[in-house]
Coordinates of C-alpha atoms in Angstrom, one line a residue:
Chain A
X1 CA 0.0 0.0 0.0
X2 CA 1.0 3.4 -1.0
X3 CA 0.2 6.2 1.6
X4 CA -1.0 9.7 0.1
X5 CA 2.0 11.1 2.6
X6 CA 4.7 9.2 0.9
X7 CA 2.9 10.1 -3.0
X8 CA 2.7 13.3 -2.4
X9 CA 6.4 13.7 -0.9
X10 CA 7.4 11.8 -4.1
X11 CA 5.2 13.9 -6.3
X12 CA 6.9 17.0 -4.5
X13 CA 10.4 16.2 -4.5
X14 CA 9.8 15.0 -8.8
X15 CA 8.5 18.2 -9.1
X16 CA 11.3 20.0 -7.0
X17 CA 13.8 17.9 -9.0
X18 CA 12.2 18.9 -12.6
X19 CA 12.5 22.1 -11.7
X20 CA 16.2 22.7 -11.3
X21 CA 17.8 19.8 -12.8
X22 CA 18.3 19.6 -16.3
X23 CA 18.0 15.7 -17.8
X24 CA 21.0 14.0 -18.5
X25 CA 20.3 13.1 -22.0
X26 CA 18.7 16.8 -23.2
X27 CA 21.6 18.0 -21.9
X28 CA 23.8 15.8 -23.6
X29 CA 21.9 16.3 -26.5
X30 CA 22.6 19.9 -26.1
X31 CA 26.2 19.7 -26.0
X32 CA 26.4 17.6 -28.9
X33 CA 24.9 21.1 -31.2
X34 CA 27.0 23.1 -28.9
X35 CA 29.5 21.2 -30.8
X36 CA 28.3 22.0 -34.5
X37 CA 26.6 25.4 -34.3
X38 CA 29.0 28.0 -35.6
X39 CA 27.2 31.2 -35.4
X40 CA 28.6 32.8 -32.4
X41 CA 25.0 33.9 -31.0
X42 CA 23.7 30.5 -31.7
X43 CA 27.0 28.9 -29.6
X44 CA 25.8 32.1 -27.3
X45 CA 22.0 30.7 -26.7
X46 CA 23.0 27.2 -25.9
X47 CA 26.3 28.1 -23.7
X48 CA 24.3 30.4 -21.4
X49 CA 21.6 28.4 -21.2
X50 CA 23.4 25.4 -19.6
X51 CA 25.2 27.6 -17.4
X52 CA 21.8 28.5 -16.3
X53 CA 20.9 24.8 -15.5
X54 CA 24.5 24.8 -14.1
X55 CA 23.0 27.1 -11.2
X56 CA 20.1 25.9 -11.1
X57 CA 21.1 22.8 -9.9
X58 CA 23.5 24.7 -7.4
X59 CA 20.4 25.8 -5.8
X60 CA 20.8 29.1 -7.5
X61 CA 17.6 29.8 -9.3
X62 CA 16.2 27.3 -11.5
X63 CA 16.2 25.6 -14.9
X64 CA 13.8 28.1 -16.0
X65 CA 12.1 31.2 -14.5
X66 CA 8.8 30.1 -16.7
X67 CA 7.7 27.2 -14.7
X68 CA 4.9 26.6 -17.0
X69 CA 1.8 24.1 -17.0
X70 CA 2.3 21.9 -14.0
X71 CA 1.9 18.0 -15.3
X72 CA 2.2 14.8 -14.0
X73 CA 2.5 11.2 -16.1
X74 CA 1.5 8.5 -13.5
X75 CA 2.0 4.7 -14.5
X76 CA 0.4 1.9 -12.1
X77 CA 0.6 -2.1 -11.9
X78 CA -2.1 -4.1 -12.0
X79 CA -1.2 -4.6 -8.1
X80 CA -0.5 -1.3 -7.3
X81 CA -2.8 -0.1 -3.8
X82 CA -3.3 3.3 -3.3
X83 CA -4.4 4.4 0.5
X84 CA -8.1 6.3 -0.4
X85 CA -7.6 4.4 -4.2
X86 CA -6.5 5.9 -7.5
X87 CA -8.7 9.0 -6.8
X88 CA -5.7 10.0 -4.2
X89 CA -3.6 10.4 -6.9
X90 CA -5.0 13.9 -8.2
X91 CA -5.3 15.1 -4.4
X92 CA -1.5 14.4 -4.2
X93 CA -0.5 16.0 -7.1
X94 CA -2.7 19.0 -6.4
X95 CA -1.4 18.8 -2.5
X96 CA 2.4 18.6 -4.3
X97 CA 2.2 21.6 -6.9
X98 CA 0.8 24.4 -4.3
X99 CA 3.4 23.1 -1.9
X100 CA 6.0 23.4 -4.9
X101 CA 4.9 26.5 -5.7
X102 CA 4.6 27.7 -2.1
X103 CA 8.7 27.2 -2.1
X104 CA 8.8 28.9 -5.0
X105 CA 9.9 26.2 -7.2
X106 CA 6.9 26.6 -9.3
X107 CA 5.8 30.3 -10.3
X108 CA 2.1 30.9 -10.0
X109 CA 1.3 30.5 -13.1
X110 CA -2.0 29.0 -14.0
X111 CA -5.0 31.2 -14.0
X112 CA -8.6 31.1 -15.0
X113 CA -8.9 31.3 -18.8
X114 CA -11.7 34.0 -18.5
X115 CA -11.1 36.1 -15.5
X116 CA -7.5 35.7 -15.7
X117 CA -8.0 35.3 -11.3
X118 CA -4.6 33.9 -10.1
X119 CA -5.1 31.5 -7.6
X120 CA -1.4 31.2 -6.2
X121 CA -0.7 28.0 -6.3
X122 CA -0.9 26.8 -9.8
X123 CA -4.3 24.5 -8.6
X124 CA -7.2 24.9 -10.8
X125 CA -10.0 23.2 -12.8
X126 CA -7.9 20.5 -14.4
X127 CA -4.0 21.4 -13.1
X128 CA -2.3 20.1 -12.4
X129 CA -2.5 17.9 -15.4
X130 CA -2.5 14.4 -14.2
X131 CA -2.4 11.3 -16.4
X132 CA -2.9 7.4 -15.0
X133 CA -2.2 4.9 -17.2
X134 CA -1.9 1.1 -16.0
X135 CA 0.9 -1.1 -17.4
X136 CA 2.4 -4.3 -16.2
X137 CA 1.6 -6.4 -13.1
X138 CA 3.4 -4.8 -10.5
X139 CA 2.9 -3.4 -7.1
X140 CA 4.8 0.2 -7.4
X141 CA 4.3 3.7 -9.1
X142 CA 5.7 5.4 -11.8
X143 CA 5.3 9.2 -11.6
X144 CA 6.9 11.8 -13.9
X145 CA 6.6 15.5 -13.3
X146 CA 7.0 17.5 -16.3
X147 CA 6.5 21.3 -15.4
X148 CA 6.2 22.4 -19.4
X149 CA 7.1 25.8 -20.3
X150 CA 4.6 28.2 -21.9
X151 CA 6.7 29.3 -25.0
X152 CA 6.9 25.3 -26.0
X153 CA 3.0 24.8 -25.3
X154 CA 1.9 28.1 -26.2
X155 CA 3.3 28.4 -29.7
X156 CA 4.5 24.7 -30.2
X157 CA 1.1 23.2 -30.6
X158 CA -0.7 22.5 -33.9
X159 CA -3.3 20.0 -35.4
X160 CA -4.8 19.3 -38.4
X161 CA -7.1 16.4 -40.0
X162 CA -5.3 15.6 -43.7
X163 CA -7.1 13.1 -45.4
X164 CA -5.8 10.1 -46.9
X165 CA -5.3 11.3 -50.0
X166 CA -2.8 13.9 -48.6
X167 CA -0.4 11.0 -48.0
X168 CA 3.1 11.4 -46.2
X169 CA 3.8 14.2 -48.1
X170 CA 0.8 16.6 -46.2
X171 CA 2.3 14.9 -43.0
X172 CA 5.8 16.4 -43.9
X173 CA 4.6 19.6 -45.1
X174 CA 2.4 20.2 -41.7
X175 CA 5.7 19.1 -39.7
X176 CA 8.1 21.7 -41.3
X177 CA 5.5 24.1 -41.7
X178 CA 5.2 24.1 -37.9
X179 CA 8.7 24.0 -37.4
X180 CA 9.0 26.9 -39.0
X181 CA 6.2 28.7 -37.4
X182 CA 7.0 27.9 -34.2
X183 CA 10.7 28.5 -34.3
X184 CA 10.4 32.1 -35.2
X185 CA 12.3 34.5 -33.3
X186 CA 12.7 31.6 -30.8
X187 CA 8.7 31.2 -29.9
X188 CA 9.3 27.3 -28.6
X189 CA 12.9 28.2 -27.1
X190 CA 14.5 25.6 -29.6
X191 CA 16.4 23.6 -29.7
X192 CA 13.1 21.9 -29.3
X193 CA 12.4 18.1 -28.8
X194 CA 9.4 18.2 -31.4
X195 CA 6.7 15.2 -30.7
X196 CA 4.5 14.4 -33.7
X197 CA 1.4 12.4 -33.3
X198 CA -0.5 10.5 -36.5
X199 CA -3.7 9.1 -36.3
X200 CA -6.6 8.4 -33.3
X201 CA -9.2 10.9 -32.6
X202 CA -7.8 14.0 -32.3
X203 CA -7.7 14.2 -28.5
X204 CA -5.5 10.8 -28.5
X205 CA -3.5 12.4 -31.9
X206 CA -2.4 15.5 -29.7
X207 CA -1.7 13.4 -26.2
X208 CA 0.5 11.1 -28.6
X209 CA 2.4 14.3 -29.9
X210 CA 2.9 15.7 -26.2
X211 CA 3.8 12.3 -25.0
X212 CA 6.4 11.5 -28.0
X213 CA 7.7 15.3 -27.2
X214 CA 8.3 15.1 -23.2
X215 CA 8.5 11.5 -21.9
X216 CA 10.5 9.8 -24.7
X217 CA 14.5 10.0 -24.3
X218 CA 16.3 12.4 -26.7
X219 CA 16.3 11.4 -30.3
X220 CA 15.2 7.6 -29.3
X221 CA 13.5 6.5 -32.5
X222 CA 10.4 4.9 -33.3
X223 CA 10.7 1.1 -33.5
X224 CA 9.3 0.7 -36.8
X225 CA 12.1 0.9 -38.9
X226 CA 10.0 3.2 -41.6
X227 CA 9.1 5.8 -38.9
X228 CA 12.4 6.0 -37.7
X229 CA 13.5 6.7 -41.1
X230 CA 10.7 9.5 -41.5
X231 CA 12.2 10.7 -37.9
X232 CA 15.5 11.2 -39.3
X233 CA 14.1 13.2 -42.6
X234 CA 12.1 15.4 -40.6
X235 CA 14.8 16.4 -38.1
X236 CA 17.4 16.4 -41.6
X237 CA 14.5 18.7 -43.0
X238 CA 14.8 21.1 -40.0
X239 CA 18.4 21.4 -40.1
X240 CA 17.8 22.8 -43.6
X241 CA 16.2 25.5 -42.9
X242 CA 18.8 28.1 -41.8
X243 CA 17.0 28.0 -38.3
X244 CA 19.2 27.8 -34.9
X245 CA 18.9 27.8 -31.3
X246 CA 16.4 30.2 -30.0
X247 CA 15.6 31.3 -33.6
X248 CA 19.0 32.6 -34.0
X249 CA 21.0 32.0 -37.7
X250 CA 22.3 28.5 -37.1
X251 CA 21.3 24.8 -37.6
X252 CA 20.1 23.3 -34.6
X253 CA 16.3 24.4 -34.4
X254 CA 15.4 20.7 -33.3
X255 CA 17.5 18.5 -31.2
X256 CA 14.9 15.4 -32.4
X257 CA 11.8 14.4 -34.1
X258 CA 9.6 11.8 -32.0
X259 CA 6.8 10.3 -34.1
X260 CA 4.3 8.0 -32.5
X261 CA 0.8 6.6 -34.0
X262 CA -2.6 5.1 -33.0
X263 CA -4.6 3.6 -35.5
X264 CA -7.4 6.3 -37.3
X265 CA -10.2 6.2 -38.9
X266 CA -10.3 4.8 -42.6
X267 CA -11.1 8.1 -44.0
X268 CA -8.4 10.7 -42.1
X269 CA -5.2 11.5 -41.5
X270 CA -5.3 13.1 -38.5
X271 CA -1.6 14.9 -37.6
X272 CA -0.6 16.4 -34.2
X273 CA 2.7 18.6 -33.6
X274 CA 3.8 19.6 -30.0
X275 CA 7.2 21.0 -29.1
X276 CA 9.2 20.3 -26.1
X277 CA 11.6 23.5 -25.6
X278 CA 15.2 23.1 -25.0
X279 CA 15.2 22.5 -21.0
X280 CA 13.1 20.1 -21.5
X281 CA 12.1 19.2 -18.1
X282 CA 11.3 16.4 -16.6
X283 CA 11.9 14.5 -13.5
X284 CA 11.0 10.6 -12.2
X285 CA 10.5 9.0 -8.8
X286 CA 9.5 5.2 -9.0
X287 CA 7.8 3.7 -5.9
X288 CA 7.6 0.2 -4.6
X289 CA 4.7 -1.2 -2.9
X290 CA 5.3 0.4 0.6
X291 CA 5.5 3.8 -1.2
X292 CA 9.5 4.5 -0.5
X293 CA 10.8 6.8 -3.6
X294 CA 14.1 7.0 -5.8
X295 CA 14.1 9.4 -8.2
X296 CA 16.1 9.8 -11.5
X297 CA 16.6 11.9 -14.2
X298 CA 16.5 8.7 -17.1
X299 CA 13.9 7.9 -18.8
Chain B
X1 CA 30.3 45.5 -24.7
X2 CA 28.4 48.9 -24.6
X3 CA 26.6 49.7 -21.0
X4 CA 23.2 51.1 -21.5
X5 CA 22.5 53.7 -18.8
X6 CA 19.1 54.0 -18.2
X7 CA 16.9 56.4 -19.1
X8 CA 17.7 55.8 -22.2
X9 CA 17.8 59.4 -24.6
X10 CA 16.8 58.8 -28.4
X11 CA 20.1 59.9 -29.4
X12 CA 21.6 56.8 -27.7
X13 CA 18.9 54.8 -29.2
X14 CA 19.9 55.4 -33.3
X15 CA 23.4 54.7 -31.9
X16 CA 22.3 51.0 -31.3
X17 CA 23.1 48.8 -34.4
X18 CA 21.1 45.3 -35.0
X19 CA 22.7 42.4 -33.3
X20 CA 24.9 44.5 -31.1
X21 CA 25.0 43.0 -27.9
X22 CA 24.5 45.0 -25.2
X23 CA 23.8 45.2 -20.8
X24 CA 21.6 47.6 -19.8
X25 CA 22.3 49.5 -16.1
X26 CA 19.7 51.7 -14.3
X27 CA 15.7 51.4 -13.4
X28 CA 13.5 49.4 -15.4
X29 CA 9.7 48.4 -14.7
X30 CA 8.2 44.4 -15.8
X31 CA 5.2 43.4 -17.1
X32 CA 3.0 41.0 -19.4
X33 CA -0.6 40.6 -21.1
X34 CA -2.3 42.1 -18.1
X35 CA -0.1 45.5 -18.3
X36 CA -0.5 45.7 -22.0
X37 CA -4.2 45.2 -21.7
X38 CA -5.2 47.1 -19.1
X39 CA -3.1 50.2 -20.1
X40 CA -4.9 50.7 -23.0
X41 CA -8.4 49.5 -22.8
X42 CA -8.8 50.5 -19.4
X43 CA -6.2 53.2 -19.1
X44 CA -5.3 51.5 -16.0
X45 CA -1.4 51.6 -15.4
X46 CA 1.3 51.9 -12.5
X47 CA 1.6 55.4 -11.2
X48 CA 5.6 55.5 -12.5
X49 CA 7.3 58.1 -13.7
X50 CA 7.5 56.8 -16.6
X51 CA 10.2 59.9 -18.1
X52 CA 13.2 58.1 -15.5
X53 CA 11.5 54.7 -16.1
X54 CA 11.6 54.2 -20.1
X55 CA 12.6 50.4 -20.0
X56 CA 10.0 47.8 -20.3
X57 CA 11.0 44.4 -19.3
X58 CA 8.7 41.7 -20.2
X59 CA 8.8 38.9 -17.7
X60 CA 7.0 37.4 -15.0
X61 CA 9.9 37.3 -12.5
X62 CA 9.8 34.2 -9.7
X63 CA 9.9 36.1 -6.5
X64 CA 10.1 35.4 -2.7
X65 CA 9.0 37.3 0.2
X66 CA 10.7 36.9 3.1
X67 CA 10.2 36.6 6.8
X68 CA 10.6 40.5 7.4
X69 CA 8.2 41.2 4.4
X70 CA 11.0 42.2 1.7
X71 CA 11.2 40.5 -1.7
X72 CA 13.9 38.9 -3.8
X73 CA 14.2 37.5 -7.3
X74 CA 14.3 33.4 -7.4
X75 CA 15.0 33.7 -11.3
X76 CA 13.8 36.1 -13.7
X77 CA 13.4 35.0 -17.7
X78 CA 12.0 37.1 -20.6
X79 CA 8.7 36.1 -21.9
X80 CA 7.4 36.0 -25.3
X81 CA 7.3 40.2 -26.6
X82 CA 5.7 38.7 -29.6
X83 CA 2.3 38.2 -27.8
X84 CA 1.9 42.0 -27.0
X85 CA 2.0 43.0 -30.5
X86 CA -1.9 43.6 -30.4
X87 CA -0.8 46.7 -28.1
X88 CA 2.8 47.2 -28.0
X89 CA 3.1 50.6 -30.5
X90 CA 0.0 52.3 -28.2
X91 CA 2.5 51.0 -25.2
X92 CA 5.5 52.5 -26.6
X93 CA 4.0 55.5 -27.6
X94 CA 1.6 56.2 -24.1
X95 CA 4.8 56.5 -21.7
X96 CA 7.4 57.2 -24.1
X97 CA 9.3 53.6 -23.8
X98 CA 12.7 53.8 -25.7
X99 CA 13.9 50.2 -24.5
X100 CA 12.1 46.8 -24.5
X101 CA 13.6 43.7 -23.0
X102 CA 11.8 40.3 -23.8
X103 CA 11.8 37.1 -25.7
X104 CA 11.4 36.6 -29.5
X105 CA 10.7 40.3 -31.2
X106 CA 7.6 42.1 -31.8
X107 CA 5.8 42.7 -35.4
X108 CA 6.1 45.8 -37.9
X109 CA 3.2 48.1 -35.6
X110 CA 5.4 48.2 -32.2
X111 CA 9.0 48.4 -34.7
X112 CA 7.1 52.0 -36.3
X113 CA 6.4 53.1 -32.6
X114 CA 10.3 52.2 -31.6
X115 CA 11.1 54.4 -35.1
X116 CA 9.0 57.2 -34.5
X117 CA 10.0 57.8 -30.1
X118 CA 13.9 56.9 -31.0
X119 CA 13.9 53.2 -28.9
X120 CA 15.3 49.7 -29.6
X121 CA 13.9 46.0 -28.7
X122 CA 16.4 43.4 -26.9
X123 CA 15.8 40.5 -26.9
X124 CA 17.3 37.6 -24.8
X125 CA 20.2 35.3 -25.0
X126 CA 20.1 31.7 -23.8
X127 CA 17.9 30.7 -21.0
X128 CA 19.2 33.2 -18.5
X129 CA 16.8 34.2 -15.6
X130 CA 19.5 33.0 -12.7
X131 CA 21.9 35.4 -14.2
X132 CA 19.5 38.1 -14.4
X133 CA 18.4 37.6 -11.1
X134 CA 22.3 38.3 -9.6
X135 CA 22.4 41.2 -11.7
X136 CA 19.1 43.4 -9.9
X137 CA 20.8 45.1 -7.4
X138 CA 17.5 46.3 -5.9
X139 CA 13.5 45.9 -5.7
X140 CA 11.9 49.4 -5.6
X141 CA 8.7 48.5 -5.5
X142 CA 5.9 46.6 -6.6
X143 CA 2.5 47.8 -8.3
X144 CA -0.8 45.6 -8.3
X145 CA 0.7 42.6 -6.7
X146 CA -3.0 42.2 -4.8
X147 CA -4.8 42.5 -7.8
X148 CA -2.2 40.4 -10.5
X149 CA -0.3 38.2 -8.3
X150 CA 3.1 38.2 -8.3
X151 CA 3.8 37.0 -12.0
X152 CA 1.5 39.6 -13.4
X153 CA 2.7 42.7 -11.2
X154 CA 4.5 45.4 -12.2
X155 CA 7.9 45.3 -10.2
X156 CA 10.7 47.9 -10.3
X157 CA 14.7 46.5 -10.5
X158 CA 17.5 48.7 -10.1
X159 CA 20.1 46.6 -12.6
X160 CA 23.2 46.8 -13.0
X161 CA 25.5 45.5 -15.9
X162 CA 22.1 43.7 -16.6
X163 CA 22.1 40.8 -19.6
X164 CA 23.4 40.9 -22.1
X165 CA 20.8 41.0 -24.6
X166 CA 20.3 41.5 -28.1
X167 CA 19.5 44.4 -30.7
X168 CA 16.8 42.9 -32.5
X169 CA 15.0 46.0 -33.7
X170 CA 16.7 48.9 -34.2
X171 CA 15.5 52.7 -33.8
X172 CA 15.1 52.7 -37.5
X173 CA 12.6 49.5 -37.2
X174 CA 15.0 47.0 -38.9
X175 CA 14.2 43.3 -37.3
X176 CA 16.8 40.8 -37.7
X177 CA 14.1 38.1 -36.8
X178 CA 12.6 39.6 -40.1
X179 CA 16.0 39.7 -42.3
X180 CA 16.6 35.7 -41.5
X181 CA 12.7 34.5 -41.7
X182 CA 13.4 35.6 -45.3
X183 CA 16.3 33.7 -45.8
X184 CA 14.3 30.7 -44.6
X185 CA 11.9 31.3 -47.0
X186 CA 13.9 31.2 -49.4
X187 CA 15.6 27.6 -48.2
X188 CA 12.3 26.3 -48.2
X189 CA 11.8 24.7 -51.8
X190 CA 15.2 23.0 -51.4
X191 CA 13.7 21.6 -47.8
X192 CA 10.7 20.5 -49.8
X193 CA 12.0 19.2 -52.5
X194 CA 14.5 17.1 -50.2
X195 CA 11.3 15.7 -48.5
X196 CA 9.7 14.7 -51.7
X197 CA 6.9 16.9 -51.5
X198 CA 5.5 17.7 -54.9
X199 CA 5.5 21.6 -56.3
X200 CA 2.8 23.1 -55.8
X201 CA 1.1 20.2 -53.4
X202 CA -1.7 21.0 -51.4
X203 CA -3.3 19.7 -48.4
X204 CA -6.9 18.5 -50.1
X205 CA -9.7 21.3 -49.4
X206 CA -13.2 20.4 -48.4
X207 CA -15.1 23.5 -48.2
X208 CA -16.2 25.5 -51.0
X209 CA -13.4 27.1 -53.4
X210 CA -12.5 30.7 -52.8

């Protein structure tokens, strides 16, 4: 049995951790175009923003001032006990973002769409965002925290329903099209982690995209061999277009491309595009059965 | 690197080339949509002097009161100028603004207003806010933190040595932003060609032609 105490500490402390830690493998990733980029304000964007990480983890600030839409990915066994059930879960992560926020690890961000009313502590109808998914047979907890910046969400977001007819071609235009769009003058804060979603209802399309964007590791490529290839074109097609980090002249406006698919009805092509930005944040704690945490930044 | 010492004159301003890099040292005022909004349609706005005060920072800064009531800056990063462009020329233009520090740029409207009141738009380098932060020297004061919480408030920074940052639109409204979104318009056929997307294809249309 999982107590809420011990899921909301671990929610908290993944949240914490997110927050002024950048992963190991965006970073990495980063490096590696820190490497290539020429343009001295490109080399600029990408040098500076890891020494900003740098302090971060130092306790010095954090990864990002724009703290963004708090979210949570939760993943349960099929033995998995929850003290109060499953319903806990979104009392725990709502307990664990005003706390977070609170100790100013999250900025009060998230407001009422119409009055604009600032709560304080980043609750409201629907945030945190909390997603439960069961997988497996175990008896433990899987929960990411994925504080996701506004530029990424804001102007990294697009859908559209092609149509058969359109073929791979529409689903390669969209992708560059958005690219473009949302790499201008550094809207997403690339280099961005771009997650593309194809096919489901449109719902499942865009949760595939934001998935494929945030919880997949860095350029980790789809396992059929045809998408990977499609993966490769896309990011290849990016690199082409004169775009760099933070919109800058340069070459790295995408670290990756991350395609993932559902099936889809027989008469659409439905295509969803959302962007990761270049912190990309994201923290883990797994839990055993009695609810004791570790926490890592792998995925 | 050139210092900027705040207030900026106009003179100073058209001295400021696109891409120069520059610091800015002096007071400066923050805010976002809710400044921008309310200034104009309600002509609601903090009571500043806005002649020592023309530098508008646009950020929502993470900030911490402490035990004895003061404030201080957890991390401060530039948000997105580009969403203010609805009322960023009536902005510049109401209280005189000669420097704006944000994220991305802003569109032809707010570049005229920089033109016509002699200012310049930075904009940021890197992810920076923890850098910023050791570089406000002091918090002056804070405007509508009751009614906008703490991200939408205006807050006043003393700065000092403060960025660097960016020129990307000039006093005479050039936008380097602009200059390279045209050179990637013009790598685009070459992209799409790469790709294998036919000339001239088009997603199909289902609604009546135009």
């Amino acid at each position: 049995m999982i107590t809420k105490p011990h899921l909301e500490e671990a929610m908290y402390r993944a949240m914490a951790l997110a927050a002024t830690n950048m992963p190991p493998d965006v970073r990495a990733a980063l490096e590696r175009v820190l490497e290539e980029e020429t343009e001295p304000l490109a080399r600029q964007h990408l040098q500076v923003s890891l020494d900003n990480a740098d302090l971060a983890a130092k306790g010095e600030g954090l990864v990002c001032a724009d703290t963004g839409f708090p979210m949570f990915f939760v993943k349960a066994g099929a033995q998995t006990r929850i003290e109060d059930g499953f319903g806990a879960v979104n009392e725990c992560a709502a307990r664990a973002t005003a706390r977070a926020t609170a100790d100013c690890l999250l900025r009060p961000t998230m407001v009422d769409p119409f009055t604009r009313a600032n709560p304080g502590d980043n609750v409201g109808n629907g945030m945190p965002k909390v997603e439960l998914v069961f997988e497996g047979d175990g008896d433990g907890l899987e929960v990411i925290a994925a504080p996701k910046g506004g530029g990424s969400e804001i102007f990294g977001t697009f859908y559209r329903m092609l149509f058969p007819a359109d073929g791979v071609a529409g689903v390669k235009k969209f992708v560059v099209e958005c690219i473009r769009d949302a790499c201008y003058a550094g809207k997403i804060c690339p280099p961005a982690i771009i997650g593309v979603g194809v096919g489901g209802t449109a719902d499942l399309c865009m949760a595939l995209a934001k998935k494929a964007a945030l919880l997949r590791r860095v350029g980790f490529h789809h396992s059929d061999p045809a998408l990977a290839v499609l993966e490769d074109e896309l990011t290849n097609a990016a690199r082409s277009l004169g775009i760099g980090p933070m919109g800058a002249r340069g070459v790295n406006a995408v670290l990756a491309v991350h395609i993932a698919t559902a099936a889809t009805h027989t008469a659409a092509l439905p295509v969803a595009f959302n962007a990761q930005c270049l912190v990309g944040r994201r923290w883990k704690a797994i839990l055993d059965g009695s609810g004791h945490a570790t926490f890592t930044g792998e995925i | 690197m050139k210092d900027i010492k705040l207030p900026l004159s106009a003179a100073a301003a058209r001295d400021l080339t696109l891409g120069e890099q520059v610091t800015v040292s002096g007071l400066l005022f923050t805010g976002r949509s809710r400044f921008h909004i309310r200034a104009i349609e309600d002509n609601i706005f903090p009571p500043i002097e806005y002649s020592a005060l023309n530098c508008f920072f646009h950020v929502g800064p993470v900030m911490r009161q402490k035990k004895d009531g003061s404030w201080e800056v957890v991390s401060c990063e530039p948000t997105s100028s580009i969403r203010f462009e609805r009322y960023g020329a009536d902005v510049v233009r109401k209280f005189n603004i000669r420097v704006l520090i944000g994220k991305t740029t802003m569109g032809h409207r707010t570049a005229e207003a920089l033109r016509d009141v002699g200012g310049v738009y930075l904009s940021k380098i890197g992810v920076s806010g923890n850098a910023l932060r050791s570089q406000i020297k002091k918090i002056h004061g804070v405007h509508f933190l009751e009614e906008l919480g703490k991200t939408e408030a205006t807050w006043v920074f003393e700065v000092e040595r403060f960025g660097p940052f960016f020129v990307a639109i000039d006093a005479q409204g050039h936008n380097y932003f602009e200059k390279l979104n045209a050179d990637v318009e013009k790598a685009l056929p070459e992209v799409e060609r790469t790709l294998g997307i036919p000339v001239g294809y088009d997603y199909t249309g289902v609604n009546a032609d135009e």
